GROMACS .gro file of C-alpha atoms in nm:
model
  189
    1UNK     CA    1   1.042   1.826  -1.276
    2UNK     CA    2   0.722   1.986  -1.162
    3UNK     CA    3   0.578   1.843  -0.826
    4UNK     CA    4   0.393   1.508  -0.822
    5UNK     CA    5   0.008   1.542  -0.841
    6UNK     CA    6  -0.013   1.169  -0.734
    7UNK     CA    7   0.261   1.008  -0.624
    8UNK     CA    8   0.309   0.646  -0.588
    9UNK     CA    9   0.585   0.465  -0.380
   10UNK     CA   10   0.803   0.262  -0.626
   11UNK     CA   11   1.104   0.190  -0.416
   12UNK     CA   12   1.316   0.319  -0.102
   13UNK     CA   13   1.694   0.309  -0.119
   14UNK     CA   14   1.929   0.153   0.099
   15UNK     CA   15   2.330   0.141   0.085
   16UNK     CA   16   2.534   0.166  -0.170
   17UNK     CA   17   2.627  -0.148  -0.365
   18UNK     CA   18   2.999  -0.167  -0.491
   19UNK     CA   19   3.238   0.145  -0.589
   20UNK     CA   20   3.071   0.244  -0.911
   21UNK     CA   21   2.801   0.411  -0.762
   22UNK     CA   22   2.499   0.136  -0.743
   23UNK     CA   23   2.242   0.138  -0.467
   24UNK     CA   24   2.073  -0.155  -0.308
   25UNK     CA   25   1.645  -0.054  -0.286
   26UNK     CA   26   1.364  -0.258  -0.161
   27UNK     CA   27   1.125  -0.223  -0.487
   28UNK     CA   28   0.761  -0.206  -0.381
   29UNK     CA   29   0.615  -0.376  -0.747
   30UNK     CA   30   0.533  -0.748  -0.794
   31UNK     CA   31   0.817  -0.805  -1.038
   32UNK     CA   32   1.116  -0.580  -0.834
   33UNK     CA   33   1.331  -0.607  -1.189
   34UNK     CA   34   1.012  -0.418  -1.340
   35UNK     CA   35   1.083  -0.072  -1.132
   36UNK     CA   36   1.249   0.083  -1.427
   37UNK     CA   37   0.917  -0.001  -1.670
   38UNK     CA   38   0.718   0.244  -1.559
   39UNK     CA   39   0.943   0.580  -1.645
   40UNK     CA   40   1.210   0.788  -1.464
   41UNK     CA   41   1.154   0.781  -1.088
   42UNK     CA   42   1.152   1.069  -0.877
   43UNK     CA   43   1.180   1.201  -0.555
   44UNK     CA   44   0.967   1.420  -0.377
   45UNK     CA   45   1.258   1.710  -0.374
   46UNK     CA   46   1.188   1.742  -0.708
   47UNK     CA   47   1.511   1.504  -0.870
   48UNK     CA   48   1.457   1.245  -1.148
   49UNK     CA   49   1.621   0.944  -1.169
   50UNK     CA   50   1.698   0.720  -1.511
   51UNK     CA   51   1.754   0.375  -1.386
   52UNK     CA   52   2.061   0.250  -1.602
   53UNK     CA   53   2.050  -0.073  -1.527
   54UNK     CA   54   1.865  -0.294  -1.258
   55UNK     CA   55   1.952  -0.670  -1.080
   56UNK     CA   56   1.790  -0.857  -0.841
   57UNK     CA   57   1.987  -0.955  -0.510
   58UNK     CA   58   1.884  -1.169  -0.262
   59UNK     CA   59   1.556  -0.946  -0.110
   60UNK     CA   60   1.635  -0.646  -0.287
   61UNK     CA   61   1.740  -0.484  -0.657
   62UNK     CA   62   2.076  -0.366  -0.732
   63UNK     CA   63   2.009  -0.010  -0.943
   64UNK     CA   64   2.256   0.232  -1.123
   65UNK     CA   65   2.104   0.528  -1.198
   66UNK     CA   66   2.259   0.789  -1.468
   67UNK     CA   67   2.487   1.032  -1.286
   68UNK     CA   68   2.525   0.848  -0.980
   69UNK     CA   69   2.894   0.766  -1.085
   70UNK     CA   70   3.082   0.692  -0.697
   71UNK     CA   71   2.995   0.504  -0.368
   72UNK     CA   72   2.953   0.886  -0.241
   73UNK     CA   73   2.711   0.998  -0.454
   74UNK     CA   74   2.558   0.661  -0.380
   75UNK     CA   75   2.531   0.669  -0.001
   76UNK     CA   76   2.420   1.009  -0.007
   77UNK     CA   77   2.107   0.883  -0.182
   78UNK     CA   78   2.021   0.614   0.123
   79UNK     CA   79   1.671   0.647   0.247
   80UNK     CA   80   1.551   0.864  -0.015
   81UNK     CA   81   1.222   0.720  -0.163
   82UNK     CA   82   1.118   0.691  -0.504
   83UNK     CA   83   0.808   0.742  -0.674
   84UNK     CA   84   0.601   0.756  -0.999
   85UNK     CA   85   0.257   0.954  -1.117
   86UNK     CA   86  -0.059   0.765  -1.112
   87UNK     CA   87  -0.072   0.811  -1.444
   88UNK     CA   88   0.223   0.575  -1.512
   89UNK     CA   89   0.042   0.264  -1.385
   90UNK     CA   90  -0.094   0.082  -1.678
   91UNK     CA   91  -0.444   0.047  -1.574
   92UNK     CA   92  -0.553  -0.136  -1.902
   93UNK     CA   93  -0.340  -0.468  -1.807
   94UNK     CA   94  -0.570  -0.512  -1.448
   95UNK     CA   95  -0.871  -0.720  -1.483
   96UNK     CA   96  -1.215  -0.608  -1.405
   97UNK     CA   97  -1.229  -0.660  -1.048
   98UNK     CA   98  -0.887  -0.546  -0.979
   99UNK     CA   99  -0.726  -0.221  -0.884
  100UNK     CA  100  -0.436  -0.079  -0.733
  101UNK     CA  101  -0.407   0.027  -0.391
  102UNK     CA  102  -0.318   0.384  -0.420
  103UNK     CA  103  -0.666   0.436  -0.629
  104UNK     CA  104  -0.883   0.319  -0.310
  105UNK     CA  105  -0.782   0.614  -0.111
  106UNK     CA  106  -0.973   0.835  -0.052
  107UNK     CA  107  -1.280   0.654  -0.105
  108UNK     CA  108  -1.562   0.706   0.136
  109UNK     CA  109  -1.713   0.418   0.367
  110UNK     CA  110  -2.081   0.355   0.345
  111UNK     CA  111  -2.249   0.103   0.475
  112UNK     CA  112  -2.582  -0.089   0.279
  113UNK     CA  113  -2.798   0.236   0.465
  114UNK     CA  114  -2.586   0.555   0.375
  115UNK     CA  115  -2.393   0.582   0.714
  116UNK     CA  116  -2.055   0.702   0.661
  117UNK     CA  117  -1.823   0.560   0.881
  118UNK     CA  118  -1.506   0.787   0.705
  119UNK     CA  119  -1.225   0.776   0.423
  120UNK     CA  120  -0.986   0.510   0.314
  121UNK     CA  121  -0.688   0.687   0.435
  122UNK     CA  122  -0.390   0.398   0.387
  123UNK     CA  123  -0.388   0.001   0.348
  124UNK     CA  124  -0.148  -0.184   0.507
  125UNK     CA  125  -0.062  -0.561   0.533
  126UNK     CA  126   0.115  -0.605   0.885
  127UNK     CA  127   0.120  -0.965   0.796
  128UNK     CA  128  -0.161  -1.114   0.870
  129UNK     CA  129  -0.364  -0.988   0.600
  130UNK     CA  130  -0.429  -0.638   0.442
  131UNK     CA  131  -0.617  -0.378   0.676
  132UNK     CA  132  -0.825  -0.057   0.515
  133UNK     CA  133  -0.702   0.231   0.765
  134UNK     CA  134  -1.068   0.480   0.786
  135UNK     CA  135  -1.036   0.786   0.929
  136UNK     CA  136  -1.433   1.004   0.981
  137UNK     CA  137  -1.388   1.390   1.083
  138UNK     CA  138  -1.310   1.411   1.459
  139UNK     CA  139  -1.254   1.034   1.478
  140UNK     CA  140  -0.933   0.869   1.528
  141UNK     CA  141  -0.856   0.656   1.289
  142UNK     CA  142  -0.959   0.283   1.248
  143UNK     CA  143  -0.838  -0.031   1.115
  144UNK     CA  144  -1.065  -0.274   0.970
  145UNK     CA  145  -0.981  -0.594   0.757
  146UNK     CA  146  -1.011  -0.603   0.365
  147UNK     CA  147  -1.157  -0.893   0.284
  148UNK     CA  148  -1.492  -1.000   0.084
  149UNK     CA  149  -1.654  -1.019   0.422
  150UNK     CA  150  -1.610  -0.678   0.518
  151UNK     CA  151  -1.552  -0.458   0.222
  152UNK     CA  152  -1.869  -0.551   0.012
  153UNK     CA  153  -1.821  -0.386  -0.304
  154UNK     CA  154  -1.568  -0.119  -0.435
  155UNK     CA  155  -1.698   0.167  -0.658
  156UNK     CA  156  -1.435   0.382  -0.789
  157UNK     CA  157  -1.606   0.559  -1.034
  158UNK     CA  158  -1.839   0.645  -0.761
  159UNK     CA  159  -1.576   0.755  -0.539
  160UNK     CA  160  -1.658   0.518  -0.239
  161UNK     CA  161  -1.691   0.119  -0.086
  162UNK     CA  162  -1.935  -0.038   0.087
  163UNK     CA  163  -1.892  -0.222   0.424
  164UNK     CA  164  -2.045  -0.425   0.656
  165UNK     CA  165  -1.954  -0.237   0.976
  166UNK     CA  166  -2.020  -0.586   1.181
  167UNK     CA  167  -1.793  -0.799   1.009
  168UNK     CA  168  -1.519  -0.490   1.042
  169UNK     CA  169  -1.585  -0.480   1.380
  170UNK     CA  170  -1.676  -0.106   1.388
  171UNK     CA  171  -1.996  -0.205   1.583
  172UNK     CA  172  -2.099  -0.460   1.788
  173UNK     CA  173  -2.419  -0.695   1.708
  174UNK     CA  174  -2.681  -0.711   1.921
  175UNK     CA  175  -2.684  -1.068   1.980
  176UNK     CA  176  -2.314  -1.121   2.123
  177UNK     CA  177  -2.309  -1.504   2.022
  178UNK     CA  178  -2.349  -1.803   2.246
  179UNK     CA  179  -2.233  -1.776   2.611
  180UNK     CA  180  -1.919  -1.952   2.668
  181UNK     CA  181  -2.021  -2.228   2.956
  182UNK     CA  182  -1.818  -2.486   3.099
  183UNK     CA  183  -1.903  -2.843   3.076
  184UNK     CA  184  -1.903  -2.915   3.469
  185UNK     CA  185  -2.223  -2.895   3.606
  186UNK     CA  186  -2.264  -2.562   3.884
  187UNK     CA  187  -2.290  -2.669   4.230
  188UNK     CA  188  -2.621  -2.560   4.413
  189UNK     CA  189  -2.526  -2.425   4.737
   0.00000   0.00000   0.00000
């Protein structure tokens, strides 16, 4: 197998599952009993896997791969992570104004004037909603929120979003909002 030219994270193994060589994963796709519909998986070494035949346990998928015949050949694949091309994602069953999140790095930043404030370089959902991480040349990186208040529009023909750099935070407005005050009355002196 030739090296990835866009790799997208499918699934990370965990232990083996049983003597007959299954692995328990943690599938990264909506449907975790899909992972085997988009194509052979691979790993970044270069190895393909054929998933045989796929369960869903609990939190995570049971998967036997061809080959992987014993519980050693099993644990030895623990940790290793799994991905697909690009390619492989079928694009034409996402609606208009959706996309995956692999395609919105590498975007570039703008705001409604032009200013660049840097590239999409990862999203992440910590929990409490999912985060664009932008990183600008000689800039550490940033993490602002991706909602409709911040992120404006996406453009990925154009190769960029637009922002509202107040409502990400990435500066501050020049009216800083009412003054807290308290509701006693100050004491001349």
């Amino acid at each position: 197998m030739a090296k990835l030219e866009n790799p997208i994270l499918m699934a990370t193994i965990g232990g083996a599952q049983g003597l007959r060589g299954e692995v328990r994963a943690k599938a990264y796709t909506a449907d975790p009993t899909a992972l085997g519909d988009y194509g052979n998986l691979h790993s970044l070494d270069g190895r393909t896997f054929e998933i045989l035949d796929i369960r869903e346990m609990k939190n995570v998928v049971v998967v036997r791969f061809r080959g992987i015949n014993d519980r050693n050949a099993a644990e030895a694949l623990n940790g290793l992570e799994l991905y697909i091309e690009r390619d492989n994602l079928p694009d034409e069953e996402l609606e208009e104004d959706e996309f995956f999140y692999a395609d919105l790095e590498g975007l570039e930043a703008l705001d409604d004037q032009g200013v660049s404030y840097g590239t999409v370089t990862g999203v992440f959902d910590f929990g409490a909603g999912d985060l664009l991480e932008l990183k600008g040349p000689g800039k550490r990186p940033v993490l602002i929120p991706f909602s409709e208040v911040s992120v404006l529009d996406i453009d990925l023909e154009g190769g960029k979003i637009t922002i509202d750099p107040l409502a990400a935070g990435l500066v501050d407005g020049e009216d800083d909002g009412p003054k807290f005050t308290s509701d006693k009355p100050k004491k001349n002196k």
